[in-house]
Amino acid sequence: MINTINVLPPNSVRLFGPKTAIPHLSIIIPTYNEAGNIIKLLESIKTNIGNLALTEIIVVDDNSPDGTGNLVDDYIKKFNNSRSKGNIIQIRTIHRKQKEDLIQAILQGIECSLGEQILIMDADFSHPPETIPKIIENLQKNDKCVIVASRYIKGSVIKGWTLKRRILSLGANSLARVSLDMGNIKDPMSGFFAFHKKSIENINFDTKGYKILLELLVKCKKIKVIEIPYVFTDRITGQSKMDYITTINYVQSLWKLYRYGKKANLNSLDEKNSIKFLSKAGRFFTVGASGLLVNYLVSILLSSGLLAKLWYMESTLIGIVASITSNFVLNKLWTFGDRDFSPKHLVKQYLLFLIICSFGASIQLGFVYILVESNIPYEIALLLAVVVASVSNFILNKKITFRENIWG
Ligand code: GDD
Ligand code: MN
């Protein structure tokens, strides 16, 4: 498995094609059975790219049974012979032994690339070469950005997809955006995007499947995203390679990335500490209120005979445990967005949460006692005590259970 990016080609693959001058831009095109598309695509890229930048095109082929890789090699031979003056495109092929995984193929392409700018695209004309100049123009102006050709912004069009495929894509897209906090990125699943190689220097890519952009967005915390519209057209020649394994890989990657941590929602990255603190406090107290409801409902359901007919003290106890547990889960997922679900960590956190909440309860009791004994009316004493206990619950859980700074 390739995880780190370096420019030296590994021994496991065969490289074909010249390395004449160091290009600025490397276009990586993964292929599997794209014999009907690839040569036309290379021609079209040549036409569209003009004199934009010294460019290399790397076709990463997984030993396609239809001979895609050899077709490209033959084309390279012809292309070199007919090299006209001022030609600024060099094409190379990476022949991998077998079809394994699209992300791995793309990473191998990046690993062998010479350009500082990387553009990834499909071979089946779903990603129109006419859009490349616009992507590159944006990339050259913004060297800390990833430029994403997006299907879901104003000005974009999707052609040729069935309703089912549209719904599936939108569903998968929304799932990723919500679970990885990427609401402001409209098409994090795009396969057509460009970035500077230095942006991914220390990134360890370890998911499988199709969604390399998603992983890049989650792991390159500082990268900004610029989305540009384009016309996506479903392939006319050849077949999609997406199958049920792609779906399984997708769900696994999402889970892995979710656990990896929050992708800095680009807006929230820049949020002030005061806003972060207040929004977390707001969530924490909303969860607390929901806990009261859980407590009440569970106790009633268990004592009234609706779910069971337990002794009221037993029902109350179970109600308390249920509300503490639901509070814990909601705070972990929603308030603090903690993605570490290892059993040991979970148990430790749950116990800490219990201890801190019990501590809060004793603070509340103590405060009520002191205030009432100092002749403050019970209603006011109780209110003050609840406020002090909940603030202590919030601060202590933030700091100790969820290991965050108090401020922020
Ligand atoms: N080397 C290699 N190895 N190439 C592959 C492999 C593989 O295992 N699987 C697919 N490819 C190549 C195809 O030949 C094509 O050039 C490109 O990757 C995309 O594959 P398609 O089979 O055309 O995928 P798709 O159209 O279903 O999915 C596209 O759209 C998705 C969004 O809906 C891709 O762009 C995805 O990345 C994108 O998420
Ligand atoms: Mn396709």
Tab-separated table of N, CA and C in Angstrom, residues 174-241:
chain	number	residue	atom	x	y	z
A	174	SER	N	-24.733	13.949	0.669
A	174	SER	CA	-25.250	14.593	1.891
A	174	SER	C	-24.696	13.895	3.124
A	175	LEU	N	-24.641	12.560	3.062
A	175	LEU	CA	-24.132	11.793	4.199
A	175	LEU	C	-22.704	12.239	4.548
A	176	ALA	N	-21.885	12.370	3.522
A	176	ALA	CA	-20.493	12.779	3.763
A	176	ALA	C	-20.435	14.199	4.306
A	177	ARG	N	-21.248	15.070	3.716
A	177	ARG	CA	-21.162	16.478	4.130
A	177	ARG	C	-21.619	16.663	5.568
A	178	VAL	N	-22.678	15.926	5.941
A	178	VAL	CA	-23.182	16.072	7.309
A	178	VAL	C	-22.226	15.399	8.291
A	179	SER	N	-21.853	14.147	7.996
A	179	SER	CA	-21.083	13.428	9.014
A	179	SER	C	-19.656	13.951	9.140
A	180	LEU	N	-19.144	14.557	8.084
A	180	LEU	CA	-17.772	15.054	8.184
A	180	LEU	C	-17.713	16.579	8.317
A	181	ASP	N	-18.863	17.167	8.630
A	181	ASP	CA	-18.926	18.622	8.830
A	181	ASP	C	-18.377	19.399	7.655
A	182	MET	N	-18.877	19.092	6.483
A	182	MET	CA	-18.402	19.786	5.279
A	182	MET	C	-19.543	20.470	4.575
A	183	GLY	N	-20.466	20.967	5.375
A	183	GLY	CA	-21.660	21.566	4.789
A	183	GLY	C	-21.369	22.587	3.706
A	184	ASN	N	-20.262	23.276	3.838
A	184	ASN	CA	-20.005	24.353	2.877
A	184	ASN	C	-19.293	23.879	1.608
A	185	ILE	N	-18.953	22.600	1.548
A	185	ILE	CA	-18.352	22.084	0.308
A	185	ILE	C	-19.438	21.281	-0.401
A	186	LYS	N	-19.784	21.715	-1.597
A	186	LYS	CA	-20.964	21.136	-2.242
A	186	LYS	C	-20.695	19.776	-2.887
A	187	ASP	N	-19.479	19.550	-3.375
A	187	ASP	CA	-19.226	18.268	-4.043
A	187	ASP	C	-17.901	17.645	-3.576
A	188	PRO	N	-17.864	17.220	-2.298
A	188	PRO	CA	-16.607	16.659	-1.792
A	188	PRO	C	-16.319	15.269	-2.376
A	189	MET	N	-17.246	14.759	-3.199
A	189	MET	CA	-17.058	13.427	-3.768
A	189	MET	C	-16.615	13.511	-5.222
A	190	SER	N	-16.304	14.705	-5.661
A	190	SER	CA	-15.913	14.859	-7.055
A	190	SER	C	-14.645	14.056	-7.345
A	191	GLY	N	-14.542	13.574	-8.584
A	191	GLY	CA	-13.317	12.874	-8.976
A	191	GLY	C	-12.473	13.755	-9.887
A	192	PHE	N	-12.845	15.041	-9.996
A	192	PHE	CA	-12.209	15.968	-10.944
A	192	PHE	C	-11.723	17.173	-10.134
A	193	PHE	N	-10.435	17.210	-9.810
A	193	PHE	CA	-9.948	18.277	-8.927
A	193	PHE	C	-8.431	18.428	-9.067
A	194	ALA	N	-7.944	19.542	-8.552
A	194	ALA	CA	-6.508	19.825	-8.682
A	194	ALA	C	-5.983	20.490	-7.418
A	195	PHE	N	-4.696	20.271	-7.157
A	195	PHE	CA	-4.089	20.842	-5.944
A	195	PHE	C	-2.580	20.900	-6.145
A	196	HIS	N	-1.911	21.593	-5.236
A	196	HIS	CA	-0.449	21.619	-5.279
A	196	HIS	C	0.078	20.430	-4.485
A	197	LYS	N	1.089	19.790	-5.015
A	197	LYS	CA	1.560	18.555	-4.385
A	197	LYS	C	1.988	18.798	-2.940
A	198	LYS	N	2.511	19.990	-2.693
A	198	LYS	CA	2.993	20.243	-1.326
A	198	LYS	C	1.843	20.229	-0.307
A	199	SER	N	0.611	20.445	-0.778
A	199	SER	CA	-0.526	20.438	0.164
A	199	SER	C	-0.715	19.080	0.814
A	200	ILE	N	-0.270	18.003	0.132
A	200	ILE	CA	-0.550	16.674	0.705
A	200	ILE	C	0.729	15.987	1.194
A	201	GLU	N	1.769	16.799	1.359
A	201	GLU	CA	3.083	16.257	1.690
A	201	GLU	C	3.101	15.195	2.800
A	202	ASN	N	2.517	15.532	3.946
A	202	ASN	CA	2.633	14.582	5.062
A	202	ASN	C	1.359	13.803	5.328
A	203	ILE	N	0.548	13.704	4.316
A	203	ILE	CA	-0.739	13.049	4.539
A	203	ILE	C	-0.622	11.543	4.326
A	204	ASN	N	-1.191	10.811	5.261
A	204	ASN	CA	-1.205	9.366	5.145
A	204	ASN	C	-2.582	8.941	4.636
A	205	PHE	N	-2.660	8.610	3.346
A	205	PHE	CA	-3.941	8.188	2.776
A	205	PHE	C	-4.160	6.713	3.090
A	206	ASP	N	-5.239	6.400	3.779
A	206	ASP	CA	-5.421	4.981	4.094
A	206	ASP	C	-6.846	4.486	3.892
A	207	THR	N	-7.650	5.218	3.120
A	207	THR	CA	-8.971	4.662	2.812
A	207	THR	C	-8.915	3.995	1.439
A	208	LYS	N	-9.941	3.202	1.172
A	208	LYS	CA	-9.995	2.502	-0.107
A	208	LYS	C	-11.188	3.006	-0.897
A	209	GLY	N	-11.146	2.820	-2.195
A	209	GLY	CA	-12.325	3.131	-2.985
A	209	GLY	C	-12.115	4.293	-3.921
A	210	TYR	N	-13.126	5.149	-4.006
A	210	TYR	CA	-13.150	6.203	-5.020
A	210	TYR	C	-12.934	7.592	-4.442
A	211	LYS	N	-13.066	7.711	-3.110
A	211	LYS	CA	-13.248	9.060	-2.578
A	211	LYS	C	-11.953	9.677	-2.056
A	212	ILE	N	-10.986	9.791	-2.907
A	212	ILE	CA	-9.706	10.340	-2.466
A	212	ILE	C	-9.827	11.827	-2.104
A	213	LEU	N	-10.723	12.531	-2.784
A	213	LEU	CA	-10.887	13.951	-2.462
A	213	LEU	C	-11.418	14.114	-1.034
A	214	LEU	N	-12.353	13.246	-0.683
A	214	LEU	CA	-12.926	13.320	0.661
A	214	LEU	C	-11.825	13.176	1.713
A	215	GLU	N	-10.946	12.231	1.482
A	215	GLU	CA	-9.863	11.988	2.434
A	215	GLU	C	-8.907	13.185	2.475
A	216	LEU	N	-8.646	13.729	1.313
A	216	LEU	CA	-7.766	14.902	1.261
A	216	LEU	C	-8.386	16.055	2.058
A	217	LEU	N	-9.693	16.249	1.883
A	217	LEU	CA	-10.347	17.372	2.571
A	217	LEU	C	-10.354	17.164	4.081
A	218	VAL	N	-10.519	15.916	4.501
A	218	VAL	CA	-10.546	15.654	5.943
A	218	VAL	C	-9.151	15.831	6.540
A	219	LYS	N	-8.145	15.376	5.801
A	219	LYS	CA	-6.812	15.324	6.407
A	219	LYS	C	-5.967	16.579	6.178
A	220	CYS	N	-6.233	17.315	5.124
A	220	CYS	CA	-5.480	18.565	4.928
A	220	CYS	C	-6.287	19.666	5.581
A	221	LYS	N	-6.083	19.826	6.858
A	221	LYS	CA	-6.956	20.716	7.617
A	221	LYS	C	-6.914	22.157	7.129
A	222	LYS	N	-5.765	22.530	6.583
A	222	LYS	CA	-5.643	23.959	6.282
A	222	LYS	C	-6.043	24.314	4.851
A	223	ILE	N	-6.310	23.300	4.061
A	223	ILE	CA	-6.544	23.599	2.647
A	223	ILE	C	-7.907	24.280	2.461
A	224	LYS	N	-7.933	25.253	1.572
A	224	LYS	CA	-9.204	25.920	1.271
A	224	LYS	C	-9.755	25.312	-0.011
A	225	VAL	N	-11.045	25.426	-0.178
A	225	VAL	CA	-11.675	24.795	-1.331
A	225	VAL	C	-12.281	25.848	-2.248
A	226	ILE	N	-11.965	25.730	-3.525
A	226	ILE	CA	-12.651	26.571	-4.505
A	226	ILE	C	-13.390	25.627	-5.445
A	227	GLU	N	-14.696	25.812	-5.541
A	227	GLU	CA	-15.459	24.946	-6.433
A	227	GLU	C	-15.814	25.705	-7.704
A	228	ILE	N	-15.631	25.029	-8.821
A	228	ILE	CA	-16.039	25.676	-10.072
A	228	ILE	C	-17.042	24.762	-10.781
A	229	PRO	N	-18.010	25.372	-11.480
A	229	PRO	CA	-19.049	24.561	-12.108
A	229	PRO	C	-18.555	23.901	-13.394
A	230	TYR	N	-19.168	22.799	-13.750
A	230	TYR	CA	-18.880	22.190	-15.057
A	230	TYR	C	-20.059	21.316	-15.470
A	231	VAL	N	-19.967	20.824	-16.696
A	231	VAL	CA	-21.039	19.955	-17.190
A	231	VAL	C	-20.559	18.513	-17.100
A	232	PHE	N	-21.142	17.766	-16.180
A	232	PHE	CA	-20.798	16.356	-16.024
A	232	PHE	C	-21.680	15.563	-16.979
A	233	THR	N	-21.065	14.744	-17.799
A	233	THR	CA	-21.858	13.915	-18.716
A	233	THR	C	-21.499	12.461	-18.455
A	234	ASP	N	-22.522	11.634	-18.271
A	234	ASP	CA	-22.218	10.229	-18.006
A	234	ASP	C	-21.510	9.631	-19.218
A	235	ARG	N	-20.718	8.631	-18.971
A	235	ARG	CA	-19.931	8.048	-20.059
A	235	ARG	C	-20.827	7.523	-21.178
A	236	ILE	N	-20.320	7.628	-22.407
A	236	ILE	CA	-21.048	7.079	-23.556
A	236	ILE	C	-20.393	5.759	-23.942
A	237	THR	N	-19.076	5.689	-23.787
A	237	THR	CA	-18.337	4.484	-24.162
A	237	THR	C	-17.827	3.761	-22.919
A	238	GLY	N	-17.932	2.442	-22.939
A	238	GLY	CA	-17.428	1.648	-21.811
A	238	GLY	C	-18.400	1.653	-20.641
A	239	GLN	N	-17.975	1.006	-19.572
A	239	GLN	CA	-18.876	0.852	-18.418
A	239	GLN	C	-18.278	1.428	-17.154
A	240	SER	N	-19.161	1.859	-16.253
A	240	SER	CA	-18.686	2.320	-14.954
A	240	SER	C	-18.112	1.130	-14.187
A	241	LYS	N	-17.087	1.407	-13.410
A	241	LYS	CA	-16.462	0.326	-12.630
A	241	LYS	C	-16.999	0.285	-11.210
